[in-house]
């Protein structure tokens, strides 16, 4: 019912009431007024009942269920890193005398990268060598003392045997034996000093060797953090001088997968990613590891996931930001419906339509004269369903759903067949 029709009916009633109030002016005048107003009200009521009722005023928008391929992906972002990167530092403190390599230089294992000033370290080595020589000389002195004490004790024993124990005195023999034992102990102590001097010399030689920083692997120099003449202080931590990458033809993409997607991400799944440096180009990757530990940033929980990347043409560089698309499910030749069809519920006329004052006063039209809007067929509320157009209007069809990519959903079972038009929306007609 339109607003104009309702207003016309109300005006007709007001006219009827006014005519009744003025009926005292004359019987003839009153009859004609009542007759005119009654006819106007009947015409307005008929217009309301038959021209402005609750007829079908819109149309259903449908889309066919078709077989096709479905690809379900999860998006994540992260950075590219070398498969194996090494921080090369110095265990020694000092001043850098030379730096032999630059960034991007290819290096071999054992190649000299930098060298500290070794003057003090060489002095320490020389001092340790002198200490070792002194210790070895002291051993020889103690050996001579031992030989002397042993010879003296031997002579005293021979004299005592020849004299029948009369000379030398017993105390003299005891003193000679104690002297020999002290000489032997001094020799052992001197030998220990030699071992200590050798260890000190070895330590100083090792420190001298550590003053030359060499490459531990075959690779490339990613970062050079020092310059000649710079002082290196190795105290609580080892200062990093260079960062080396062992092999840039094999890289890894470290991404953060949202907790809503991590259940569907597994090792071995295929993925692709893009970087800003190469717009329009997609690089392939493979899931290598999905972390169990989580990271929370701004109340968002993510899981570190490692993707293996081939970089044979060296187009990718460490530190590049990448956006990855991980294939979590792939279906071939399955029945697909738009997600809007699973969310759609058709309009119903289960309630009574609103009626105007005139239409409530007048009798209603016969049931077969009013066109009804399509009534939704009954369906269980706990099962997935779609709606199709049938002879009785919109009818529910129960289906079993599979995976979804956000736009389409896989249909695993049910009465829905390929080619059937499912309803996705209902559009009201323009007034």
Short mmCIF file of C-alpha atoms in Angstrom, two decimals:
data_model
loop_
_atom_site.label_atom_id
_atom_site.label_comp_id
_atom_site.label_asym_id
_atom_site.label_seq_id
_atom_site.Cartn_x
_atom_site.Cartn_y
_atom_site.Cartn_z
CA UNK A 1 0.00 0.00 0.00
CA UNK A 2 1.36 3.39 -0.99
CA UNK A 3 1.36 6.52 1.14
CA UNK A 4 -0.91 8.37 -1.34
CA UNK A 5 -3.50 5.60 -1.25
CA UNK A 6 -3.53 5.60 2.53
CA UNK A 7 -3.94 9.37 2.56
CA UNK A 8 -6.83 9.15 0.08
CA UNK A 9 -8.60 6.60 2.24
CA UNK A 10 -8.14 8.74 5.34
CA UNK A 11 -9.50 11.76 3.50
CA UNK A 12 -12.51 9.73 2.47
CA UNK A 13 -13.26 8.78 6.06
CA UNK A 14 -12.90 12.34 7.24
CA UNK A 15 -15.29 13.40 4.49
CA UNK A 16 -17.77 10.79 5.63
CA UNK A 17 -17.59 11.98 9.23
CA UNK A 18 -17.98 15.60 8.19
CA UNK A 19 -20.95 14.73 6.06
CA UNK A 20 -22.59 12.96 8.98
CA UNK A 21 -22.00 15.97 11.22
CA UNK A 22 -23.68 18.21 8.73
CA UNK A 23 -26.63 15.88 8.12
CA UNK A 24 -28.95 18.13 10.07
CA UNK A 25 -28.98 20.68 7.24
CA UNK A 26 -31.35 18.61 5.22
CA UNK A 27 -32.31 15.07 4.35
CA UNK A 28 -31.76 15.37 0.62
CA UNK A 29 -28.37 16.97 0.99
CA UNK A 30 -27.40 14.37 3.53
CA UNK A 31 -28.29 11.44 1.25
CA UNK A 32 -26.21 12.72 -1.65
CA UNK A 33 -23.18 13.44 0.54
CA UNK A 34 -23.28 10.02 2.21
CA UNK A 35 -23.62 8.29 -1.13
CA UNK A 36 -20.65 10.15 -2.63
CA UNK A 37 -18.39 9.60 0.34
CA UNK A 38 -19.28 5.92 0.54
CA UNK A 39 -18.44 5.39 -3.12
CA UNK A 40 -15.11 7.17 -2.67
CA UNK A 41 -14.21 4.98 0.31
CA UNK A 42 -15.11 1.82 -1.58
CA UNK A 43 -12.96 2.84 -4.53
CA UNK A 44 -9.99 3.66 -2.23
CA UNK A 45 -10.36 0.36 -0.40
CA UNK A 46 -10.41 -1.59 -3.65
CA UNK A 47 -7.26 0.18 -4.76
CA UNK A 48 -5.61 -0.71 -1.49
CA UNK A 49 -6.62 -4.34 -1.58
CA UNK A 50 -6.02 -5.20 -5.20
CA UNK A 51 -3.47 -2.66 -6.35
CA UNK A 52 -1.22 -2.17 -3.32
CA UNK A 53 -1.16 -5.54 -1.56
CA UNK A 54 1.82 -7.68 -0.56
CA UNK A 55 2.53 -9.06 -4.01
CA UNK A 56 5.86 -10.20 -5.26
CA UNK A 57 7.89 -7.00 -5.71
CA UNK A 58 11.39 -8.30 -6.46
CA UNK A 59 13.43 -10.99 -8.11
CA UNK A 60 15.98 -13.60 -7.10
CA UNK A 61 19.58 -13.35 -8.32
CA UNK A 62 20.99 -16.77 -9.18
CA UNK A 63 24.27 -18.33 -10.24
CA UNK A 64 24.90 -21.82 -11.54
CA UNK A 65 26.75 -24.48 -9.55
CA UNK A 66 29.60 -25.48 -11.84
CA UNK A 67 32.47 -28.00 -11.69
CA UNK A 68 35.95 -26.50 -11.55
CA UNK A 69 39.27 -26.29 -9.75
CA UNK A 70 39.63 -24.75 -6.30
CA UNK A 71 42.82 -23.33 -4.81
CA UNK A 72 42.89 -22.37 -1.13
CA UNK A 73 45.75 -20.15 0.00
CA UNK A 74 46.98 -18.45 3.16
CA UNK A 75 48.82 -15.13 3.00
CA UNK A 76 51.84 -14.18 5.11
CA UNK A 77 54.64 -11.64 4.95
CA UNK A 78 58.26 -11.78 6.01
CA UNK A 79 61.87 -11.24 4.94
CA UNK A 80 64.40 -13.18 2.91
CA UNK A 81 67.49 -14.44 4.69
CA UNK A 82 70.52 -16.54 3.70
CA UNK A 83 70.21 -20.22 4.48
CA UNK A 84 73.39 -19.95 6.56
CA UNK A 85 74.92 -16.65 7.63
CA UNK A 86 77.97 -16.31 9.87
CA UNK A 87 79.07 -13.40 12.04
CA UNK A 88 82.86 -13.19 11.91
CA UNK A 89 84.40 -11.41 14.90
CA UNK A 90 87.65 -11.03 16.83
CA UNK A 91 88.53 -12.61 20.17
CA UNK A 92 91.48 -10.25 20.52
CA UNK A 93 91.48 -6.58 21.33
CA UNK A 94 93.62 -4.19 19.39
CA UNK A 95 93.86 -1.91 16.41
CA UNK A 96 92.98 -3.13 12.95
CA UNK A 97 96.07 -2.87 10.79
CA UNK A 98 94.49 -4.03 7.53
CA UNK A 99 91.07 -4.98 6.14
CA UNK A 100 91.38 -7.06 3.00
CA UNK A 101 87.79 -7.51 1.73
CA UNK A 102 84.80 -5.40 0.73
CA UNK A 103 81.06 -6.10 0.67
CA UNK A 104 79.95 -8.53 -2.07
CA UNK A 105 83.45 -10.04 -2.32
CA UNK A 106 83.49 -13.79 -2.84
CA UNK A 107 85.74 -15.46 -0.27
CA UNK A 108 87.20 -18.93 0.21
CA UNK A 109 87.67 -20.79 3.44
CA UNK A 110 90.90 -19.66 5.14
CA UNK A 111 91.19 -16.40 3.18
CA UNK A 112 92.62 -13.49 5.22
CA UNK A 113 89.87 -10.95 5.89
CA UNK A 114 91.57 -8.56 8.33
CA UNK A 115 94.56 -8.35 10.64
CA UNK A 116 95.15 -6.66 13.98
CA UNK A 117 98.34 -4.90 14.99
CA UNK A 118 100.46 -7.82 16.26
CA UNK A 119 103.42 -5.99 17.84
CA UNK A 120 102.33 -6.62 21.45
CA UNK A 121 101.28 -10.16 20.69
CA UNK A 122 104.64 -10.96 19.10
CA UNK A 123 106.41 -9.55 22.16
CA UNK A 124 104.32 -11.82 24.36
CA UNK A 125 105.35 -14.80 22.23
CA UNK A 126 109.02 -13.89 22.50
CA UNK A 127 108.70 -13.48 26.24
CA UNK A 128 107.04 -16.87 26.57
CA UNK A 129 109.74 -18.52 24.52
CA UNK A 130 112.42 -17.01 26.77
CA UNK A 131 110.55 -18.24 29.82
CA UNK A 132 110.43 -21.72 28.36
CA UNK A 133 114.16 -21.69 27.71
CA UNK A 134 114.82 -20.56 31.29
CA UNK A 135 112.61 -23.31 32.63
CA UNK A 136 114.39 -25.95 30.55
CA UNK A 137 117.77 -24.63 31.82
CA UNK A 138 116.52 -24.85 35.40
CA UNK A 139 115.64 -28.49 34.79
CA UNK A 140 119.21 -29.21 33.74
CA UNK A 141 120.49 -27.51 36.90
CA UNK A 142 118.23 -29.61 39.05
CA UNK A 143 119.33 -32.73 37.22
CA UNK A 144 122.97 -31.89 38.05
CA UNK A 145 122.06 -31.32 41.68
CA UNK A 146 120.31 -34.69 41.79
CA UNK A 147 123.35 -36.40 40.29
CA UNK A 148 125.65 -34.72 42.82
CA UNK A 149 123.47 -35.66 45.81
CA UNK A 150 123.17 -39.24 44.59
CA UNK A 151 126.95 -39.58 44.16
CA UNK A 152 127.60 -38.18 47.66
CA UNK A 153 125.16 -40.62 49.20
CA UNK A 154 126.76 -43.51 47.29
CA UNK A 155 130.26 -42.66 48.59
CA UNK A 156 129.02 -42.42 52.17
CA UNK A 157 127.43 -45.85 51.92
CA UNK A 158 130.67 -47.36 50.54
CA UNK A 159 132.71 -45.82 53.41
CA UNK A 160 130.25 -47.11 55.96
CA UNK A 161 130.47 -50.59 54.46
CA UNK A 162 134.29 -50.61 54.49
CA UNK A 163 134.49 -49.27 58.08
CA UNK A 164 131.97 -51.68 59.39
CA UNK A 165 129.48 -48.91 60.12
CA UNK A 166 131.83 -46.84 62.18
CA UNK A 167 132.02 -43.90 59.78
CA UNK A 168 130.32 -41.83 58.63
CA UNK A 169 127.84 -41.20 61.37
CA UNK A 170 124.25 -42.27 60.97
CA UNK A 171 123.06 -38.66 60.96
CA UNK A 172 125.38 -37.89 58.07
CA UNK A 173 123.86 -40.70 56.04
CA UNK A 174 120.36 -39.47 56.82
CA UNK A 175 121.30 -35.93 55.79
CA UNK A 176 122.74 -37.17 52.48
CA UNK A 177 119.57 -39.14 51.74
CA UNK A 178 117.35 -36.08 52.49
CA UNK A 179 119.54 -33.94 50.24
CA UNK A 180 119.04 -36.39 47.38
CA UNK A 181 115.27 -36.43 47.86
CA UNK A 182 115.12 -32.61 47.85
CA UNK A 183 117.16 -32.53 44.65
CA UNK A 184 114.78 -34.99 42.99
CA UNK A 185 111.77 -32.88 44.08
CA UNK A 186 113.41 -29.73 42.76
CA UNK A 187 113.95 -31.46 39.43
CA UNK A 188 110.27 -32.41 39.25
CA UNK A 189 109.28 -28.84 40.06
CA UNK A 190 111.57 -27.55 37.33
CA UNK A 191 110.00 -29.94 34.83
CA UNK A 192 106.55 -28.64 35.84
CA UNK A 193 107.76 -25.10 35.21
CA UNK A 194 108.82 -26.19 31.75
CA UNK A 195 105.32 -27.56 31.04
CA UNK A 196 103.76 -24.32 32.27
CA UNK A 197 106.12 -22.25 30.14
CA UNK A 198 105.22 -24.31 27.10
CA UNK A 199 101.48 -23.79 27.75
CA UNK A 200 102.01 -20.04 28.10
CA UNK A 201 103.94 -19.98 24.84
CA UNK A 202 101.18 -21.94 23.10
CA UNK A 203 98.54 -19.53 24.39
CA UNK A 204 100.48 -16.52 23.20
CA UNK A 205 101.03 -18.13 19.80
CA UNK A 206 97.29 -18.86 19.58
CA UNK A 207 96.48 -15.25 20.42
CA UNK A 208 98.92 -14.15 17.76
CA UNK A 209 97.16 -16.41 15.26
CA UNK A 210 93.76 -14.96 16.24
CA UNK A 211 95.02 -11.52 15.36
CA UNK A 212 94.55 -12.54 11.73
CA UNK A 213 90.83 -12.96 10.94
CA UNK A 214 90.18 -15.55 8.24
CA UNK A 215 87.03 -16.74 6.49
CA UNK A 216 85.55 -19.87 8.11
CA UNK A 217 83.52 -20.85 5.00
CA UNK A 218 83.23 -20.40 1.27
CA UNK A 219 80.77 -17.63 0.61
CA UNK A 220 80.23 -13.93 0.04
CA UNK A 221 80.69 -10.86 2.27
CA UNK A 222 77.28 -9.41 3.10
CA UNK A 223 78.38 -6.75 5.56
CA UNK A 224 81.68 -5.11 6.48
CA UNK A 225 81.45 -3.26 9.79
CA UNK A 226 85.06 -2.10 10.35
CA UNK A 227 87.73 0.04 8.75
CA UNK A 228 91.54 0.02 9.05
CA UNK A 229 92.75 1.85 12.16
CA UNK A 230 89.58 1.09 14.11
CA UNK A 231 90.05 -0.19 17.65
CA UNK A 232 88.49 -3.54 18.47
CA UNK A 233 87.57 -4.18 22.10
CA UNK A 234 86.82 -7.82 22.84
CA UNK A 235 85.62 -7.83 26.43
CA UNK A 236 82.23 -9.24 27.46
CA UNK A 237 81.13 -9.99 23.89
CA UNK A 238 82.91 -10.69 20.64
CA UNK A 239 82.68 -7.70 18.27
CA UNK A 240 81.31 -8.57 14.82
CA UNK A 241 83.58 -7.46 11.98
CA UNK A 242 81.96 -9.16 8.97
CA UNK A 243 78.76 -11.01 8.09
CA UNK A 244 79.24 -13.81 5.57
CA UNK A 245 76.64 -15.80 3.65
CA UNK A 246 77.68 -19.30 2.74
CA UNK A 247 75.52 -19.73 -0.40
CA UNK A 248 73.09 -17.15 -1.80
CA UNK A 249 71.78 -19.52 -4.45
CA UNK A 250 69.79 -21.16 -1.63
CA UNK A 251 67.81 -18.82 0.58
CA UNK A 252 64.98 -18.99 3.08
CA UNK A 253 61.90 -16.83 3.51
CA UNK A 254 60.92 -16.29 7.13
CA UNK A 255 57.22 -15.37 7.35
CA UNK A 256 54.71 -14.93 10.16
CA UNK A 257 51.59 -17.07 9.71
CA UNK A 258 48.44 -15.95 11.49
CA UNK A 259 46.98 -18.29 14.10
CA UNK A 260 43.79 -18.62 12.02
CA UNK A 261 45.78 -20.18 9.16
CA UNK A 262 48.55 -22.10 10.93
CA UNK A 263 46.44 -25.26 11.36
CA UNK A 264 46.32 -25.66 7.56
CA UNK A 265 50.03 -24.94 6.94
CA UNK A 266 52.28 -28.02 6.82
CA UNK A 267 55.79 -28.98 5.78
CA UNK A 268 56.18 -29.63 2.06
CA UNK A 269 53.32 -27.41 0.89
CA UNK A 270 53.92 -25.29 -2.19
CA UNK A 271 53.93 -21.51 -2.06
CA UNK A 272 54.79 -18.46 -4.11
CA UNK A 273 55.83 -14.96 -3.14
CA UNK A 274 56.48 -11.54 -4.59
CA UNK A 275 58.96 -8.79 -3.75
CA UNK A 276 58.83 -5.08 -4.54
CA UNK A 277 62.09 -5.23 -6.47
CA UNK A 278 60.54 -7.53 -9.09
CA UNK A 279 56.90 -6.45 -9.60
CA UNK A 280 54.79 -8.94 -11.50
CA UNK A 281 57.18 -11.83 -10.91
CA UNK A 282 56.24 -14.74 -8.66
CA UNK A 283 58.97 -16.81 -7.05
CA UNK A 284 58.29 -20.44 -6.08
CA UNK A 285 58.96 -21.74 -2.57
CA UNK A 286 58.34 -24.76 -0.37
CA UNK A 287 57.39 -24.92 3.32
CA UNK A 288 60.41 -26.25 5.22
CA UNK A 289 59.44 -25.75 8.84
CA UNK A 290 56.44 -24.45 10.82
CA UNK A 291 57.39 -23.14 14.23
CA UNK A 292 55.65 -24.34 17.37
CA UNK A 293 56.48 -21.22 19.36
CA UNK A 294 54.26 -18.18 18.92
CA UNK A 295 54.99 -14.47 18.76
CA UNK A 296 52.46 -11.86 19.91
CA UNK A 297 52.63 -8.39 18.37
CA UNK A 298 49.86 -5.86 19.08
CA UNK A 299 47.64 -8.71 20.36
CA UNK A 300 48.12 -10.61 17.08
CA UNK A 301 49.47 -14.16 17.48
CA UNK A 302 51.70 -15.44 14.67
CA UNK A 303 53.95 -18.44 14.09
CA UNK A 304 57.35 -18.28 12.40
CA UNK A 305 57.39 -20.37 9.24
CA UNK A 306 60.44 -21.07 7.06
CA UNK A 307 60.09 -21.38 3.27
CA UNK A 308 62.92 -22.79 1.15
CA UNK A 309 63.74 -20.66 -1.91
CA UNK A 310 65.94 -21.30 -4.95
CA UNK A 311 67.88 -18.23 -6.01
CA UNK A 312 69.95 -19.55 -8.89
CA UNK A 313 69.89 -16.24 -10.80
CA UNK A 314 70.72 -14.26 -7.60
CA UNK A 315 67.73 -11.97 -8.23
CA UNK A 316 66.78 -12.11 -4.54
CA UNK A 317 68.83 -10.44 -1.83
CA UNK A 318 68.88 -10.86 1.94
CA UNK A 319 66.55 -8.52 3.78
CA UNK A 320 63.98 -8.13 1.00
CA UNK A 321 60.37 -7.94 2.20
CA UNK A 322 58.18 -10.59 0.60
CA UNK A 323 54.47 -11.40 0.57
CA UNK A 324 53.87 -15.14 0.34
CA UNK A 325 50.80 -17.09 -0.76
CA UNK A 326 50.83 -20.61 0.70
CA UNK A 327 48.70 -23.27 -1.01
CA UNK A 328 46.92 -25.04 1.85
CA UNK A 329 44.45 -27.02 -0.29
CA UNK A 330 44.00 -27.79 -3.98
CA UNK A 331 40.96 -29.47 -5.55
CA UNK A 332 40.49 -30.51 -9.18
CA UNK A 333 37.16 -30.94 -11.00
CA UNK A 334 34.88 -30.49 -7.99
CA UNK A 335 31.41 -28.94 -7.73
CA UNK A 336 31.64 -25.29 -6.67
CA UNK A 337 29.09 -22.79 -5.42
CA UNK A 338 29.60 -19.13 -4.48
CA UNK A 339 29.82 -18.47 -0.76
CA UNK A 340 26.93 -16.03 -1.06
CA UNK A 341 24.64 -18.97 -1.85
CA UNK A 342 25.49 -20.60 1.50
CA UNK A 343 24.75 -17.38 3.39
CA UNK A 344 21.49 -16.57 1.59
CA UNK A 345 18.06 -16.92 3.24
CA UNK A 346 15.02 -15.95 1.12
CA UNK A 347 12.38 -13.48 2.41
CA UNK A 348 9.21 -15.05 3.85
CA UNK A 349 5.59 -13.97 4.48
CA UNK A 350 5.02 -15.91 7.65
CA UNK A 351 3.84 -12.75 9.45
CA UNK A 352 0.70 -10.78 8.65
CA UNK A 353 1.23 -7.72 6.44
CA UNK A 354 0.49 -4.32 7.88
CA UNK A 355 -2.91 -2.95 6.76
CA UNK A 356 -4.31 0.57 6.72
CA UNK A 357 -7.33 1.71 8.66
CA UNK A 358 -9.65 1.41 5.64
CA UNK A 359 -8.38 -2.03 4.69
CA UNK A 360 -8.99 -3.24 8.25
CA UNK A 361 -12.57 -1.94 8.15
CA UNK A 362 -13.39 -3.47 4.77
CA UNK A 363 -13.53 -7.21 4.01
CA UNK A 364 -10.35 -8.77 2.64
CA UNK A 365 -10.05 -10.18 -0.88
CA UNK A 366 -10.42 -13.87 -1.62
CA UNK A 367 -7.27 -15.92 -0.90
CA UNK A 368 -6.67 -16.81 -4.56
CA UNK A 369 -6.71 -13.12 -5.57
CA UNK A 370 -3.61 -12.08 -3.59
CA UNK A 371 -0.25 -13.09 -5.04
CA UNK A 372 2.04 -14.35 -2.35
CA UNK A 373 5.80 -13.95 -2.29
CA UNK A 374 7.82 -17.17 -2.38
CA UNK A 375 7.91 -18.94 0.95
CA UNK A 376 11.14 -20.67 1.99
CA UNK A 377 10.94 -24.41 2.20
CA UNK A 378 11.67 -25.95 5.56
CA UNK A 379 15.23 -27.10 6.25
CA UNK A 380 17.24 -28.07 9.25
CA UNK A 381 19.05 -25.14 10.82
CA UNK A 382 22.15 -27.15 11.77
CA UNK A 383 23.07 -28.28 8.24
CA UNK A 384 24.60 -26.42 5.30
CA UNK A 385 22.15 -25.64 2.54
CA UNK A 386 21.64 -23.63 -0.60
CA UNK A 387 18.44 -22.36 -2.16
CA UNK A 388 17.22 -23.08 -5.68
CA UNK A 389 14.16 -21.88 -7.59
CA UNK A 390 11.44 -24.49 -7.96
CA UNK A 391 7.77 -24.63 -8.85
CA UNK A 392 6.82 -23.58 -5.32
CA UNK A 393 9.39 -20.76 -5.17
CA UNK A 394 12.68 -20.91 -3.27
CA UNK A 395 13.47 -24.41 -2.00
CA UNK A 396 16.30 -25.48 0.32
CA UNK A 397 18.77 -28.15 -0.78
CA UNK A 398 20.98 -29.71 1.90
CA UNK A 399 24.65 -30.00 0.95
CA UNK A 400 27.91 -31.18 2.48
CA UNK A 401 30.62 -28.55 2.15
CA UNK A 402 34.37 -28.88 1.84
CA UNK A 403 37.14 -26.29 1.72
CA UNK A 404 36.60 -22.67 0.71
CA UNK A 405 38.84 -19.96 -0.67
CA UNK A 406 36.62 -17.13 0.55
CA UNK A 407 34.73 -16.78 -2.74
CA UNK A 408 33.73 -20.35 -3.64
CA UNK A 409 33.11 -23.48 -1.60
CA UNK A 410 33.57 -27.12 -2.53
CA UNK A 411 30.43 -29.28 -2.41
CA UNK A 412 31.21 -32.84 -1.28
CA UNK A 413 27.71 -34.28 -1.22
CA UNK A 414 23.99 -33.61 -1.22
CA UNK A 415 21.24 -33.25 -3.82
CA UNK A 416 22.81 -30.30 -5.61
CA UNK A 417 23.86 -31.07 -9.17
CA UNK A 418 26.06 -29.26 -11.65
CA UNK A 419 24.12 -26.71 -13.69
CA UNK A 420 21.50 -26.02 -11.02
CA UNK A 421 20.96 -22.31 -10.38
CA UNK A 422 21.51 -21.43 -6.72
CA UNK A 423 20.14 -18.22 -5.27
CA UNK A 424 22.72 -15.71 -4.09
CA UNK A 425 20.57 -12.64 -3.39
CA UNK A 426 17.10 -11.14 -3.52
CA UNK A 427 16.59 -7.72 -5.10
CA UNK A 428 13.57 -5.60 -4.29
CA UNK A 429 11.77 -3.99 -7.19
CA UNK A 430 12.04 -0.22 -7.53
CA UNK A 431 8.90 1.66 -6.49
#
